[in-house]
XYZ file of C-alpha atoms in Angstrom:
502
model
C 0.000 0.000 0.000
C 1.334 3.189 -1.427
C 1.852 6.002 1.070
C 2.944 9.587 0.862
C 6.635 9.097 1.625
C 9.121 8.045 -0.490
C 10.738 4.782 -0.029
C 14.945 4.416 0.630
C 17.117 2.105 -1.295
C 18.343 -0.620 1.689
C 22.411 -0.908 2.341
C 24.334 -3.731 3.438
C 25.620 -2.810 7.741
C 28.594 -2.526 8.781
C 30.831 -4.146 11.678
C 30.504 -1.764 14.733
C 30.940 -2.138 18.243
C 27.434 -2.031 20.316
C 23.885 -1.084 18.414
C 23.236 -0.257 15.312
C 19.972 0.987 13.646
C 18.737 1.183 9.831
C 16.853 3.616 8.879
C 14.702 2.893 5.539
C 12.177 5.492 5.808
C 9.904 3.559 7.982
C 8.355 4.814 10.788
C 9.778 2.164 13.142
C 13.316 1.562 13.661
C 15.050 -2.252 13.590
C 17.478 -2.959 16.147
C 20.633 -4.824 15.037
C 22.534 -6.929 17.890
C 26.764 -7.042 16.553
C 28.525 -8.618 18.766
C 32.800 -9.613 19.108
C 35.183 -10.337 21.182
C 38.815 -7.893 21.788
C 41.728 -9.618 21.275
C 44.821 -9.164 24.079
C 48.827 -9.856 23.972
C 49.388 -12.720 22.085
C 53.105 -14.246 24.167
C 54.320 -17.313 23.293
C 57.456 -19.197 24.218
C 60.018 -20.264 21.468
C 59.627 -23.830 22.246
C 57.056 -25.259 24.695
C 59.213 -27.031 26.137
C 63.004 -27.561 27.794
C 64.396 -31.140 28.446
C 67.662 -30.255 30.494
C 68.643 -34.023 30.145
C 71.118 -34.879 33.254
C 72.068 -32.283 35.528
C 74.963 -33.004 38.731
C 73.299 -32.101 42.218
C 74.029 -28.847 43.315
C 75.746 -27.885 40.165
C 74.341 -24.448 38.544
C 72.715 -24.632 35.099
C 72.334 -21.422 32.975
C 69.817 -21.671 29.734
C 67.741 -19.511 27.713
C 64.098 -19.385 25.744
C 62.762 -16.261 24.026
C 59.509 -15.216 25.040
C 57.523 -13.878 21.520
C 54.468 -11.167 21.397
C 52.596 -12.183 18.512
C 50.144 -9.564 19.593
C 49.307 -6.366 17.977
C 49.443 -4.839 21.611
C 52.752 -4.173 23.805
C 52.455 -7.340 26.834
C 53.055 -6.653 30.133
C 54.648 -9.921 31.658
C 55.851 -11.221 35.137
C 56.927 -14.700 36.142
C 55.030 -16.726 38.398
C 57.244 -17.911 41.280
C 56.505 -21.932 41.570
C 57.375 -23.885 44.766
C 56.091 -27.439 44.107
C 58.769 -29.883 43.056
C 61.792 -28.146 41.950
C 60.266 -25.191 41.349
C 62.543 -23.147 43.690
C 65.456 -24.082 41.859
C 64.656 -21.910 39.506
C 65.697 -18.645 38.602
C 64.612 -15.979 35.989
C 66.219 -13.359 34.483
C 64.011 -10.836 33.596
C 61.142 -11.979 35.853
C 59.617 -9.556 34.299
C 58.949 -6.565 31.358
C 57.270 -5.015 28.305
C 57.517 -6.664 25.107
C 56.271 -4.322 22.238
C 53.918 -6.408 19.552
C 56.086 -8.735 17.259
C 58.992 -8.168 19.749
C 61.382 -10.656 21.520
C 61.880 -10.991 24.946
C 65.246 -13.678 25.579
C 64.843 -15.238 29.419
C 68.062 -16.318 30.882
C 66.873 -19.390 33.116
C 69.673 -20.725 36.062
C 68.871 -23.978 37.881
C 70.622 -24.904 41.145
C 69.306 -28.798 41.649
C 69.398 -30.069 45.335
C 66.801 -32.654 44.886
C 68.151 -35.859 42.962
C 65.912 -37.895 40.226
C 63.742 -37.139 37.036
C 61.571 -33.633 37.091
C 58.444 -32.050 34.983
C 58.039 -28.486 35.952
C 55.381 -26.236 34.674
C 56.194 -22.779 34.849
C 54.342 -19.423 33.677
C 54.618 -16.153 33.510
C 51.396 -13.930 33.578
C 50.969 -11.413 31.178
C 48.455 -8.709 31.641
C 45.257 -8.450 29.166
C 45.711 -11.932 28.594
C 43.757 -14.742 30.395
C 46.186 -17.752 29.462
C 49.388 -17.485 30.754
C 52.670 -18.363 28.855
C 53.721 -21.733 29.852
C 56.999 -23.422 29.776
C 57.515 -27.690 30.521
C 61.184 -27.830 31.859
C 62.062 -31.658 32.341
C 65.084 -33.190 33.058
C 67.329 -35.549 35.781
C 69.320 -34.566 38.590
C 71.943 -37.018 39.243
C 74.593 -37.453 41.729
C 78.482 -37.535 41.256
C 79.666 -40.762 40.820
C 82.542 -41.758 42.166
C 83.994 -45.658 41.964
C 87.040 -47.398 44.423
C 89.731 -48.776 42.418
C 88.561 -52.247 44.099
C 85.935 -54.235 44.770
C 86.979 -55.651 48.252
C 89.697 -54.409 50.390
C 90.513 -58.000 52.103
C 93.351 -57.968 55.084
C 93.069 -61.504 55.641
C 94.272 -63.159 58.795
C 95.249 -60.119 61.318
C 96.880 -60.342 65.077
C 95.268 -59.223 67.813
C 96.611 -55.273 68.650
C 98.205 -55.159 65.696
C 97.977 -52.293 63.367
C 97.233 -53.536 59.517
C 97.509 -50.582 56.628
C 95.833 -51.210 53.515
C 95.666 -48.959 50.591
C 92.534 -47.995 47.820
C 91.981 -45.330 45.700
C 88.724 -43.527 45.326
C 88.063 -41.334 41.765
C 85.809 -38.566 41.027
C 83.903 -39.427 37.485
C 82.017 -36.841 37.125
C 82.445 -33.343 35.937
C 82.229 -31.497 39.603
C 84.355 -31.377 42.239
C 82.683 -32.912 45.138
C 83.916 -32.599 49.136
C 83.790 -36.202 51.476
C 83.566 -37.724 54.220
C 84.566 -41.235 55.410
C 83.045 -43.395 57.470
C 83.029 -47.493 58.703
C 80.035 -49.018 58.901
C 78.977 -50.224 62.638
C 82.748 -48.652 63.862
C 82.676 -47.851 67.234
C 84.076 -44.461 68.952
C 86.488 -45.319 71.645
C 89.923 -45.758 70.280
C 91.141 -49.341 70.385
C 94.363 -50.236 72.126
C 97.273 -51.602 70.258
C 100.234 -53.410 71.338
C 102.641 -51.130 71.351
C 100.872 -49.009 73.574
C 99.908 -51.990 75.893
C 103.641 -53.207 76.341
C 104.611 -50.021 78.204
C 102.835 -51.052 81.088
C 102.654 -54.702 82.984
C 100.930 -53.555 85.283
C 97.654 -52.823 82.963
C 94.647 -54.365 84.451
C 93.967 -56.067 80.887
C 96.592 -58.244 80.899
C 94.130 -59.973 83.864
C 90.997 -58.716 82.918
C 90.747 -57.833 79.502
C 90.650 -54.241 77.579
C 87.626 -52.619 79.343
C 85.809 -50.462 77.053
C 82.950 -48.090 77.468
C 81.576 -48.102 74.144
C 82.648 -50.258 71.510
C 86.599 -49.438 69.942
C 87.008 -47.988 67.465
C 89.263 -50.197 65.061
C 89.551 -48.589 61.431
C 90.893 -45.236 60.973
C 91.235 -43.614 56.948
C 93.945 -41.086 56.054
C 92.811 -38.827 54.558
C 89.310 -39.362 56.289
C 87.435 -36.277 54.300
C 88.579 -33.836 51.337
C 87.782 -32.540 47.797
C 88.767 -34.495 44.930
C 88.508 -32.199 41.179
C 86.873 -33.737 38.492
C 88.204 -36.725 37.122
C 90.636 -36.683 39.661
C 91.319 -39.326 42.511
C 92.254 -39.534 46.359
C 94.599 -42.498 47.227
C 93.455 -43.640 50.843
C 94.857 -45.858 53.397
C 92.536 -48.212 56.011
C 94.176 -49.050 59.270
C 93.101 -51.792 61.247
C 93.618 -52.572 64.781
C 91.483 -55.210 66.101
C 90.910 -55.423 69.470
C 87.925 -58.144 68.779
C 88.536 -61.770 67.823
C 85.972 -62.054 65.169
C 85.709 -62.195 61.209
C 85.065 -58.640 59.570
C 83.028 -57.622 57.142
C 82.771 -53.421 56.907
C 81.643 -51.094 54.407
C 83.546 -48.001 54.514
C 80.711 -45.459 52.937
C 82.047 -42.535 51.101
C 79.227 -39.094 52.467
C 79.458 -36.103 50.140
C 78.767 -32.709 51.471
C 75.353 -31.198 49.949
C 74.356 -34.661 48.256
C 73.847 -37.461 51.043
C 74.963 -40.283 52.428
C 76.660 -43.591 51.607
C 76.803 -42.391 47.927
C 79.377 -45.137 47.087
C 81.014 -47.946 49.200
C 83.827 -50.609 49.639
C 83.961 -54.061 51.645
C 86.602 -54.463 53.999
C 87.069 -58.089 55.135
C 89.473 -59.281 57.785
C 89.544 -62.116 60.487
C 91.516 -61.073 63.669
C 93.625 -63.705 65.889
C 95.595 -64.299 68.633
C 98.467 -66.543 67.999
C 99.449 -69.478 70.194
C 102.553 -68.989 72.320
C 104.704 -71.408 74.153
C 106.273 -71.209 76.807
C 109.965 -73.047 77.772
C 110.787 -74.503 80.161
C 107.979 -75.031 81.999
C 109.684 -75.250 85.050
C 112.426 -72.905 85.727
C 114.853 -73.909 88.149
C 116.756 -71.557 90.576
C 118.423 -74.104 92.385
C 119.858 -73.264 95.980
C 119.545 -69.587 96.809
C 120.848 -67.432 99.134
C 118.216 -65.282 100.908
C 117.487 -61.881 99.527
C 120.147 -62.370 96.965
C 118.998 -62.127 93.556
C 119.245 -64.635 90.865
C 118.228 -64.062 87.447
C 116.983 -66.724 84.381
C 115.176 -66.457 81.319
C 111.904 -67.915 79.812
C 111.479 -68.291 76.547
C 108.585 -67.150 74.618
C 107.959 -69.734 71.558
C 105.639 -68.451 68.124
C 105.670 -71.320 65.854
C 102.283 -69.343 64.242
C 102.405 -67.077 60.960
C 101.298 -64.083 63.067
C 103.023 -62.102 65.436
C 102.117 -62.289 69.103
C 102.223 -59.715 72.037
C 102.780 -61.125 75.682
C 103.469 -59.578 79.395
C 105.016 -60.934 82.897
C 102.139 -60.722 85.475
C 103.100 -58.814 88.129
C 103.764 -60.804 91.336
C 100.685 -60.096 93.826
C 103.474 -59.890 96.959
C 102.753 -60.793 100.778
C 104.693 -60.143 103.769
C 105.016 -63.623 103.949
C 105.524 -64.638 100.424
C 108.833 -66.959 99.784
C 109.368 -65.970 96.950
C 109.690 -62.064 95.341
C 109.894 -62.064 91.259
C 110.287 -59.488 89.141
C 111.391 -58.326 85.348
C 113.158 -55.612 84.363
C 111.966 -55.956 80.690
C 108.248 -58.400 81.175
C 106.373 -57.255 78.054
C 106.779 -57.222 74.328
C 106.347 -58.503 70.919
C 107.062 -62.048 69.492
C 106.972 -62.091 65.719
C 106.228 -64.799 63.583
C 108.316 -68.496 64.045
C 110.754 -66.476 66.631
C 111.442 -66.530 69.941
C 111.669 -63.942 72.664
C 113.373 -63.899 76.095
C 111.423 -63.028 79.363
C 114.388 -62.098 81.924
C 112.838 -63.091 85.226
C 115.147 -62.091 89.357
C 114.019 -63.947 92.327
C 114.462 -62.985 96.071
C 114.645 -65.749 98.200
C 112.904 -64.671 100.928
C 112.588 -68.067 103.074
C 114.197 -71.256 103.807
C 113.631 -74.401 102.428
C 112.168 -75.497 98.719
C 109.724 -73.591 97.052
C 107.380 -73.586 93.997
C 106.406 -70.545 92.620
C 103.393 -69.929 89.836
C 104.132 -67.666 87.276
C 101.214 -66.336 85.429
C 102.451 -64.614 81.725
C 99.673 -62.654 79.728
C 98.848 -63.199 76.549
C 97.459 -59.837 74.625
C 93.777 -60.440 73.454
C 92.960 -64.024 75.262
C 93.562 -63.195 79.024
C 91.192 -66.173 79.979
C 94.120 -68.698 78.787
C 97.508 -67.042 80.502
C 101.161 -69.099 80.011
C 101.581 -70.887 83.767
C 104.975 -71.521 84.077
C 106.901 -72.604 87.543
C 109.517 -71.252 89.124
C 111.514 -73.564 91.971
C 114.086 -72.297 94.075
C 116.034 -72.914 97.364
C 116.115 -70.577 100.179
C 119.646 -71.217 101.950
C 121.600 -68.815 104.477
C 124.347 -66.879 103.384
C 127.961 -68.011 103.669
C 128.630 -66.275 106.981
C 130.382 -67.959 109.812
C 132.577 -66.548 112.914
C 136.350 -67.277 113.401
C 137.577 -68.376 115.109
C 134.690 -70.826 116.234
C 135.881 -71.577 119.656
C 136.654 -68.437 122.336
C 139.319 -69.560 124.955
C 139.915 -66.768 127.424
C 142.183 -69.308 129.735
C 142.580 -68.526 133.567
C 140.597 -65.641 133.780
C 141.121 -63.808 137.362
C 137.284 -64.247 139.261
C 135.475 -60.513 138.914
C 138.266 -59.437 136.961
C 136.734 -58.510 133.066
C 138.927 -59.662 130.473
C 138.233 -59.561 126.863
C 138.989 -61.512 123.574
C 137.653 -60.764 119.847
C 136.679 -62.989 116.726
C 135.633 -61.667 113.246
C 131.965 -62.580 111.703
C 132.851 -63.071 107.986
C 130.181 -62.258 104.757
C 131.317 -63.895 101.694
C 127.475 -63.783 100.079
C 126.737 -61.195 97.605
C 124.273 -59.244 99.811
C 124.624 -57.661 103.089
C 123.378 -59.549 105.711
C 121.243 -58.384 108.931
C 123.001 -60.428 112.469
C 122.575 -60.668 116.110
C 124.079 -62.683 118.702
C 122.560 -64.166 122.268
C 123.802 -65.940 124.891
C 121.774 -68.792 126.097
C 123.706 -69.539 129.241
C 126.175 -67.700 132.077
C 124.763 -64.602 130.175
C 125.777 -62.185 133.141
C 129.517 -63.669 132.827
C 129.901 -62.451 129.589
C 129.174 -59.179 127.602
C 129.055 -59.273 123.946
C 129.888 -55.650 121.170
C 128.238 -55.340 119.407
C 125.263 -58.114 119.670
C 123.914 -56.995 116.211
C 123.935 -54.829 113.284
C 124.625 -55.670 109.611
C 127.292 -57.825 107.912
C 128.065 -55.854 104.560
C 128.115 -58.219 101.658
C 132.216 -59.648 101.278
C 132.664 -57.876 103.924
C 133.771 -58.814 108.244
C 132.443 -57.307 111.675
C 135.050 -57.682 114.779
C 133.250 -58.740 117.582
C 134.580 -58.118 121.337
C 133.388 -60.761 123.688
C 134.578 -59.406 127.548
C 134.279 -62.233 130.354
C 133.773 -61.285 134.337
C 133.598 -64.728 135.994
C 131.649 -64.379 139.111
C 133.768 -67.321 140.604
C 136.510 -69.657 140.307
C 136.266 -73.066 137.851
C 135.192 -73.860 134.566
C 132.304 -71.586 132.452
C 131.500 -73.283 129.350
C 128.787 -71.365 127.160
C 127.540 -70.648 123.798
C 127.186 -67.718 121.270
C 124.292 -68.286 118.966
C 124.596 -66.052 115.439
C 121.371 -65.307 113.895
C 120.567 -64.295 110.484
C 116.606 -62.784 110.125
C 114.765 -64.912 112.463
C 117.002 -68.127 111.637
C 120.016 -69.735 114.273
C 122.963 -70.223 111.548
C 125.894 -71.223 113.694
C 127.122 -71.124 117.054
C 130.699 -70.387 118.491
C 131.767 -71.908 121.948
C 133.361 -69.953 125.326
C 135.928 -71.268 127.538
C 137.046 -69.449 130.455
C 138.406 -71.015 134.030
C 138.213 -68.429 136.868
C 141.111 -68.688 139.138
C 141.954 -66.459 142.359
C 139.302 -65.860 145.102
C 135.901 -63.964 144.565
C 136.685 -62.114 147.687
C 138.235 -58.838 147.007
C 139.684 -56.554 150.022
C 139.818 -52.719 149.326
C 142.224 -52.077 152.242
C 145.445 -53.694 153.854
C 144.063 -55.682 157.017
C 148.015 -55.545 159.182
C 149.179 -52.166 160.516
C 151.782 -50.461 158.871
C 155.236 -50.549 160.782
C 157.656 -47.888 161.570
C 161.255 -48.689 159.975
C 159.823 -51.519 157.811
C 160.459 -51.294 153.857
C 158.136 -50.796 151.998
């Protein structure tokens, strides 16, 4: 239906933001609904992803990736810190800038590893107007050094008791990093053990008896050097020392720690088996023959090793009494019998008794003090060659009340100096004896005086009896006849006379 308006040619619309209306001269306009959506930064990485392959522990590893704005916009970016997995290890350099549109941003990326074994890390950076960040897939494997003994078993074989064993190994750094370590034995204890050339100085150690008392359990290896830094490809050259103070088979692993990487990162087997060697003892029986008291007399034991190892040993030290018989002693008791030799144990005895006398001997052997040497000693106790002369003391016609005196000579021909003394059973108030004791130096003579004062006329026949320590050695006789009267007058009894002569 015609009206009075003219009608308008229609055109095709165009792309606009928002609404839109068409006018065709109608009286009612259309609405027309455009819609769109804006487009950000477009930032991509180079490569979606970085396989680092294998990376040494704590070793720093520098890369890059460019980070490209495809965009027609400049992009605002900023990493994203990540702290799962490795995430931490990671560095970025920028973490964060402008790239203008088509530009080129180049991302320096450092890695520290501390963690060992195979990684996947996602990692973004945020970049504003965008909703989807840029991602980057790092993967790769951390790895320890490796390092590798020259052997596969370090084997000391059969080893002595106290005896100090060196053996040598040689540990090598493969891998491109220097690394820093530690040593350590496997189920080692931490008190240090006691070897035999310590033990010797002493006799009188209570292990010889007892054992080697220990607090905690020795400590038997020891490694030179026990900790260092070996360069890459480079090597240490190590030596093991054992000193066993336990009979037992060994079987150690000396574990190799590195600083910063962990423990027990590589490892060698140490084998042993400690001994203690049988030793003889000859003769059983050692035989002093006659001795004269507290004169010492010296003979040897022999200490027999017929074994392939070398054995330690030590005189017991004599437990003395007062009343012991016997005193023995060794001015050299300890030391060290090698293999299918023979040492000398010097052994003095004392005498200190009379009569026969059998004397145990107990000699230690280092690591088995349940099973000591018993060898005998047998000795003699005699008195010393001392005797008077002469033996009989004649004093004749001795005057009654009047003292008179005669001397003899105690002779010493032992070796030793000899303690005396000298009674008189009987007539003791008729005679005096100087002196009655004292000390006969050893080859050497004491005059004696012996003064008689007969307390009446006739025959006095008596005794001196010589002593040495508590024993009667010898006697001497005395002879004396008292002559004269026992009555003595102090003044003339007849008047003196005028004239008379005197």
């Amino acid at each position: 239906m015609a009206s009075g308006f003219p009608e308008k040619t229609p055109t095709p619309p165009s792309s606009v933001q928002g609404d839109a209306e068409v006018f065709n001269c109608r009286e009612s306009r259309l609405p027309l609904h455009i819609r769109g959506e804006g487009q950000g930064p477009l930032v991509e990485f180079s490569s979606p992803s970085l396989n680092l392959g294998n990376i040494p522990i704590n070793t720093p590893h520098i890369c890059q990736v460019k980070l490209i704005n495809q965009g027609a916009i400049n992009a605002p970016f900023t990493y994203s810190p990540s702290t799962a997995n490795v995430g931490f290890c990671f560095k970025f350099a920028p973490e964060e800038g402008i790239i203008t549109p088509g530009g080129i941003q180049t991302i320096q990326i450092s890695f520290s590893p501390t963690v060992l074994g195979t990684f996947e890390e996602e990692l973004q950076f945020s970049v504003a107007g965008s909703p989807v960040p840029a991602i980057l897939t790092i993967k790769g494997n951390v790895t320890q050094p490796t390092l590798h003994f020259d052997l596969d078993e370090l084997s000391f074989g059969d080893i002595s008791f106290g005896f100090p064993y060196t053996q040598s190994c040689r540990l090598t750094n493969t891998s491109p990093v220097p690394v820093t370590f530690k040593l350590r034995m496997s189920d080692d204890g931490t008190q240090p053990a006691v070897n035999v050339f310590d033990q010797i100085r002493s006799d009188s150690d209570p292990s010889w008896r007892e054992g080697i008392r220990f607090f905690v359990e020795p400590r038997e290896f020891t490694m030179n050097p026990s900790q260092g830094t070996i360069l890459p490809q480079g090597h240490q050259d190590i030596e093991v020392t054992l000193c066993s103070n336990t009979v037992m088979d060994f079987y150690r692993k000396m574990l190799v720690d590195l600083e910063g990487v962990g423990k027990g990162v590589a490892s060698l087997v140490i084998t042993a088996r400690c001994l203690v060697p049988e030793l003889q003892v000859y003769p059983q029986i050692l035989l002093y023959d006659e001795c004269q008291l507290k004169v010492p007399y010296q003979r040897k034991f022999l200490i027999a090793n017929n074994t392939d190892l070398p054995g330690c040993y030590g005189l017991i030290p004599q437990k003395r009494k007062e009343d012991s018989p016997v005193f023995y002693s060794s001015h050299k008791p300890c030391g060290i019998v090698y293999p299918h030799t023979i040492a000398e144990i010097p052994v003095t005895i004392e005498v200190q008794r009379l009569g026969k006398h059998h004397t145990d001997v107990l000699i230690g052997v280092f690591g088995d003090e349940r099973n000591p040497l018993r060898p005998e000693l047998r000795s003699s106790g005699q008195l010393a060659e001392i005797y008077p002369s002469p033996r009989l003391i004649d004093f004749g016609m001795v005057p009654a009340l009047q003292p008179t005196s005669r001397s003899f000579i105690l002779f010493n021909n032992s070796l030793a100096s000899t303690d005396f003394r000298m009674e008189i059973p009987r007539q003791a108030h008729c005679f005096a004896i100087e002196p009655r004791e004292g000390v006969i130096p050893a080859r050497g003579e004491v005059p004696v005086t012996v003064t008689a004062t007969l307390d009446d006329t006739g025959l006095f026949v008596s005794v001196i009896q010589l002593f040495i320590g508590d024993s009667l050695w010898t006697t001497c006789g005395l002879v004396a006849l008292g002559t004269d009267s026992t009555i003595v007058i102090d003044k003339p009894c007849a008047p003196e006379l005028p004239g008379q002569p005197e």
